[in-house]
Amino acid sequence: MDNITWKEYFMGIAELSAKRSKDPKTKVGCCIVDPKTNHILGIGYNGLPKGFDDKEFDWEEKIQDKNPYVVHAEANAILNSFNTDLEGAEVFCTMFPCNECAKLLSQKGIKKIIYKDEKYKKKKAGIVAEKIFKKANIEIEKYI
């Protein structure tokens, strides 16, 4: 019997979490892990803040930009974490983090980001995120 690797397992959890997102265009999931114990510390997906009704929010509205309203998967994983101390943790993301999430991950002492999709990596938010990771000595790895 073949077992999946820890990386496959944690990225699989991030991918499964992304499926909870109500965003029809961009579904993102995140799983924060203690690399010493392989325990999951937090899980999140991109979605609306508390108080919003996903069914009433017009995700397709062209006039209303959804971005200012959405809480990113990485931020939700931090907020949903079982432990306030995330120093040295690894993060599995279905998408390369933006600059705002990079700041949060850096502040929490995350040491490694494993990401799958680099759709926005070459956009301004991804370029800034990469600079933040470099300055904070956070290792980044493309999941293959």
PDB file of C-alpha atoms in Angstrom:
ATOM      1  CA  MET A   1       0.000   0.000   0.000  1.00  0.00           C
ATOM      2  CA  ASP A   2       1.388   3.391  -1.025  1.00  0.00           C
ATOM      3  CA  ASN A   3       0.999   6.283   1.374  1.00  0.00           C
ATOM      4  CA  ILE A   4       0.930   9.903   0.309  1.00  0.00           C
ATOM      5  CA  THR A   5       3.720  12.171   1.561  1.00  0.00           C
ATOM      6  CA  TRP A   6       3.169  14.803   4.244  1.00  0.00           C
ATOM      7  CA  LYS A   7       3.438  17.489   1.539  1.00  0.00           C
ATOM      8  CA  GLU A   8       0.740  15.788  -0.528  1.00  0.00           C
ATOM      9  CA  TYR A   9      -1.429  15.439   2.563  1.00  0.00           C
ATOM     10  CA  PHE A  10      -1.142  19.086   3.633  1.00  0.00           C
ATOM     11  CA  MET A  11      -1.563  20.470   0.106  1.00  0.00           C
ATOM     12  CA  GLY A  12      -4.567  18.164  -0.254  1.00  0.00           C
ATOM     13  CA  ILE A  13      -6.083  19.730   2.861  1.00  0.00           C
ATOM     14  CA  ALA A  14      -5.430  23.212   1.445  1.00  0.00           C
ATOM     15  CA  GLU A  15      -7.098  22.169  -1.825  1.00  0.00           C
ATOM     16  CA  LEU A  16     -10.076  20.683   0.010  1.00  0.00           C
ATOM     17  CA  SER A  17     -10.397  23.875   2.090  1.00  0.00           C
ATOM     18  CA  ALA A  18     -10.412  25.970  -1.097  1.00  0.00           C
ATOM     19  CA  LYS A  19     -13.558  24.145  -2.182  1.00  0.00           C
ATOM     20  CA  ARG A  20     -15.411  25.824   0.731  1.00  0.00           C
ATOM     21  CA  SER A  21     -14.916  29.245  -0.892  1.00  0.00           C
ATOM     22  CA  LYS A  22     -18.035  30.775  -2.414  1.00  0.00           C
ATOM     23  CA  ASP A  23     -15.966  32.885  -4.821  1.00  0.00           C
ATOM     24  CA  PRO A  24     -16.830  31.512  -8.272  1.00  0.00           C
ATOM     25  CA  LYS A  25     -13.551  32.650  -9.878  1.00  0.00           C
ATOM     26  CA  THR A  26     -10.811  32.346  -7.273  1.00  0.00           C
ATOM     27  CA  LYS A  27     -10.929  29.546  -4.706  1.00  0.00           C
ATOM     28  CA  VAL A  28      -7.930  29.540  -2.378  1.00  0.00           C
ATOM     29  CA  GLY A  29      -7.093  27.294   0.567  1.00  0.00           C
ATOM     30  CA  CYS A  30      -4.360  27.362   3.180  1.00  0.00           C
ATOM     31  CA  CYS A  31      -3.055  24.905   5.770  1.00  0.00           C
ATOM     32  CA  ILE A  32      -0.559  25.930   8.499  1.00  0.00           C
ATOM     33  CA  VAL A  33       1.593  23.108   9.863  1.00  0.00           C
ATOM     34  CA  ASP A  34       4.145  22.521  12.597  1.00  0.00           C
ATOM     35  CA  PRO A  35       6.982  20.873  10.608  1.00  0.00           C
ATOM     36  CA  LYS A  36       8.435  19.221  13.728  1.00  0.00           C
ATOM     37  CA  THR A  37       5.284  17.314  14.650  1.00  0.00           C
ATOM     38  CA  ASN A  38       3.305  17.407  11.364  1.00  0.00           C
ATOM     39  CA  HIS A  39       0.343  18.756  13.330  1.00  0.00           C
ATOM     40  CA  ILE A  40      -2.067  21.105  11.610  1.00  0.00           C
ATOM     41  CA  LEU A  41      -2.165  24.480  13.359  1.00  0.00           C
ATOM     42  CA  GLY A  42      -4.745  26.254  11.209  1.00  0.00           C
ATOM     43  CA  ILE A  43      -6.839  25.995   8.071  1.00  0.00           C
ATOM     44  CA  GLY A  44      -8.551  28.686   6.009  1.00  0.00           C
ATOM     45  CA  TYR A  45     -10.104  29.595   2.691  1.00  0.00           C
ATOM     46  CA  ASN A  46     -10.987  32.901   1.056  1.00  0.00           C
ATOM     47  CA  GLY A  47     -14.391  34.220   1.979  1.00  0.00           C
ATOM     48  CA  LEU A  48     -16.457  37.083   3.275  1.00  0.00           C
ATOM     49  CA  PRO A  49     -16.178  38.468   6.808  1.00  0.00           C
ATOM     50  CA  LYS A  50     -18.655  37.530   9.501  1.00  0.00           C
ATOM     51  CA  GLY A  51     -21.949  39.302   9.066  1.00  0.00           C
ATOM     52  CA  PHE A  52     -22.039  38.903   5.287  1.00  0.00           C
ATOM     53  CA  ASP A  53     -24.391  36.420   3.691  1.00  0.00           C
ATOM     54  CA  ASP A  54     -22.563  34.519   0.938  1.00  0.00           C
ATOM     55  CA  LYS A  55     -25.874  33.930  -0.842  1.00  0.00           C
ATOM     56  CA  GLU A  56     -26.775  37.627  -0.890  1.00  0.00           C
ATOM     57  CA  PHE A  57     -23.338  38.933  -1.888  1.00  0.00           C
ATOM     58  CA  ASP A  58     -23.134  39.566  -5.624  1.00  0.00           C
ATOM     59  CA  TRP A  59     -19.836  37.890  -6.545  1.00  0.00           C
ATOM     60  CA  GLU A  60     -20.309  38.704 -10.242  1.00  0.00           C
ATOM     61  CA  GLU A  61     -21.114  42.424  -9.835  1.00  0.00           C
ATOM     62  CA  LYS A  62     -18.776  44.345 -12.159  1.00  0.00           C
ATOM     63  CA  ILE A  63     -19.340  47.707 -10.458  1.00  0.00           C
ATOM     64  CA  GLN A  64     -18.569  46.338  -6.988  1.00  0.00           C
ATOM     65  CA  ASP A  65     -15.027  45.071  -6.575  1.00  0.00           C
ATOM     66  CA  LYS A  66     -15.099  41.935  -4.384  1.00  0.00           C
ATOM     67  CA  ASN A  67     -11.448  42.281  -3.298  1.00  0.00           C
ATOM     68  CA  PRO A  68     -11.929  44.816  -0.493  1.00  0.00           C
ATOM     69  CA  TYR A  69     -14.499  42.497   1.096  1.00  0.00           C
ATOM     70  CA  VAL A  70     -12.769  39.110   0.896  1.00  0.00           C
ATOM     71  CA  VAL A  71     -10.679  37.730   3.757  1.00  0.00           C
ATOM     72  CA  HIS A  72      -7.839  35.744   2.183  1.00  0.00           C
ATOM     73  CA  ALA A  73      -7.209  32.079   2.951  1.00  0.00           C
ATOM     74  CA  GLU A  74      -3.884  32.769   4.669  1.00  0.00           C
ATOM     75  CA  ALA A  75      -5.421  35.399   6.963  1.00  0.00           C
ATOM     76  CA  ASN A  76      -8.296  33.065   7.803  1.00  0.00           C
ATOM     77  CA  ALA A  77      -5.860  30.221   8.540  1.00  0.00           C
ATOM     78  CA  ILE A  78      -3.980  32.486  10.967  1.00  0.00           C
ATOM     79  CA  LEU A  79      -7.226  33.669  12.578  1.00  0.00           C
ATOM     80  CA  ASN A  80      -8.508  30.086  12.785  1.00  0.00           C
ATOM     81  CA  SER A  81      -5.243  28.700  14.129  1.00  0.00           C
ATOM     82  CA  PHE A  82      -5.388  26.482  17.179  1.00  0.00           C
ATOM     83  CA  ASN A  83      -2.217  28.042  18.506  1.00  0.00           C
ATOM     84  CA  THR A  84      -1.257  31.703  18.705  1.00  0.00           C
ATOM     85  CA  ASP A  85       2.428  30.780  18.404  1.00  0.00           C
ATOM     86  CA  LEU A  86       3.099  30.008  14.743  1.00  0.00           C
ATOM     87  CA  GLU A  87       6.851  30.660  14.935  1.00  0.00           C
ATOM     88  CA  GLY A  88       8.702  28.295  12.583  1.00  0.00           C
ATOM     89  CA  ALA A  89       5.524  26.930  10.978  1.00  0.00           C
ATOM     90  CA  GLU A  90       5.111  25.997   7.332  1.00  0.00           C
ATOM     91  CA  VAL A  91       2.226  27.166   5.176  1.00  0.00           C
ATOM     92  CA  PHE A  92       0.670  25.222   2.308  1.00  0.00           C
ATOM     93  CA  CYS A  93      -1.257  27.522  -0.055  1.00  0.00           C
ATOM     94  CA  THR A  94      -3.103  26.679  -3.213  1.00  0.00           C
ATOM     95  CA  MET A  95      -2.047  30.086  -4.582  1.00  0.00           C
ATOM     96  CA  PHE A  96       1.056  32.249  -4.107  1.00  0.00           C
ATOM     97  CA  PRO A  97       0.254  34.725  -1.295  1.00  0.00           C
ATOM     98  CA  CYS A  98      -0.321  38.425  -1.902  1.00  0.00           C
ATOM     99  CA  ASN A  99       1.662  41.198  -0.195  1.00  0.00           C
ATOM    100  CA  GLU A 100      -0.972  41.691   2.534  1.00  0.00           C
ATOM    101  CA  CYS A 101      -0.865  38.004   3.486  1.00  0.00           C
ATOM    102  CA  ALA A 102       2.928  38.020   3.219  1.00  0.00           C
ATOM    103  CA  LYS A 103       3.044  40.703   5.917  1.00  0.00           C
ATOM    104  CA  LEU A 104       0.803  38.656   8.200  1.00  0.00           C
ATOM    105  CA  LEU A 105       2.770  35.455   7.625  1.00  0.00           C
ATOM    106  CA  SER A 106       6.035  37.270   8.269  1.00  0.00           C
ATOM    107  CA  GLN A 107       4.724  38.816  11.494  1.00  0.00           C
ATOM    108  CA  LYS A 108       3.645  35.382  12.783  1.00  0.00           C
ATOM    109  CA  GLY A 109       7.140  33.953  12.258  1.00  0.00           C
ATOM    110  CA  ILE A 110       6.262  31.554   9.440  1.00  0.00           C
ATOM    111  CA  LYS A 111       9.455  30.067   8.002  1.00  0.00           C
ATOM    112  CA  LYS A 112       8.336  28.354   4.806  1.00  0.00           C
ATOM    113  CA  ILE A 113       5.643  28.814   2.164  1.00  0.00           C
ATOM    114  CA  ILE A 114       4.752  25.947  -0.150  1.00  0.00           C
ATOM    115  CA  TYR A 115       2.429  27.166  -2.899  1.00  0.00           C
ATOM    116  CA  LYS A 116       0.808  25.542  -5.905  1.00  0.00           C
ATOM    117  CA  ASP A 117      -0.597  28.143  -8.300  1.00  0.00           C
ATOM    118  CA  GLU A 118       1.506  31.140  -9.279  1.00  0.00           C
ATOM    119  CA  LYS A 119      -1.208  32.903 -11.269  1.00  0.00           C
ATOM    120  CA  TYR A 120      -0.627  36.219  -9.468  1.00  0.00           C
ATOM    121  CA  LYS A 121       3.054  35.778  -8.551  1.00  0.00           C
ATOM    122  CA  LYS A 122       4.249  38.149 -11.300  1.00  0.00           C
ATOM    123  CA  LYS A 123       1.627  40.797 -10.468  1.00  0.00           C
ATOM    124  CA  LYS A 124       2.525  43.676  -8.135  1.00  0.00           C
ATOM    125  CA  ALA A 125       1.090  41.978  -5.006  1.00  0.00           C
ATOM    126  CA  GLY A 126       3.088  38.810  -5.706  1.00  0.00           C
ATOM    127  CA  ILE A 127       6.311  40.667  -6.473  1.00  0.00           C
ATOM    128  CA  VAL A 128       6.018  42.627  -3.211  1.00  0.00           C
ATOM    129  CA  ALA A 129       5.160  39.406  -1.325  1.00  0.00           C
ATOM    130  CA  GLU A 130       8.311  37.765  -2.662  1.00  0.00           C
ATOM    131  CA  LYS A 131      10.396  40.730  -1.452  1.00  0.00           C
ATOM    132  CA  ILE A 132       8.786  40.479   1.993  1.00  0.00           C
ATOM    133  CA  PHE A 133       9.523  36.748   2.160  1.00  0.00           C
ATOM    134  CA  LYS A 134      13.143  37.342   1.144  1.00  0.00           C
ATOM    135  CA  LYS A 135      13.695  40.085   3.748  1.00  0.00           C
ATOM    136  CA  ALA A 136      12.033  37.941   6.445  1.00  0.00           C
ATOM    137  CA  ASN A 137      14.111  34.872   5.492  1.00  0.00           C
ATOM    138  CA  ILE A 138      10.993  32.909   4.632  1.00  0.00           C
ATOM    139  CA  GLU A 139      11.719  30.049   2.255  1.00  0.00           C
ATOM    140  CA  ILE A 140       9.346  29.733  -0.692  1.00  0.00           C
ATOM    141  CA  GLU A 141       8.843  26.522  -2.603  1.00  0.00           C
ATOM    142  CA  LYS A 142       6.715  25.749  -5.652  1.00  0.00           C
ATOM    143  CA  TYR A 143       4.692  22.602  -5.018  1.00  0.00           C
ATOM    144  CA  ILE A 144       5.189  19.992  -7.730  1.00  0.00           C
TER     145      ILE A 144
END
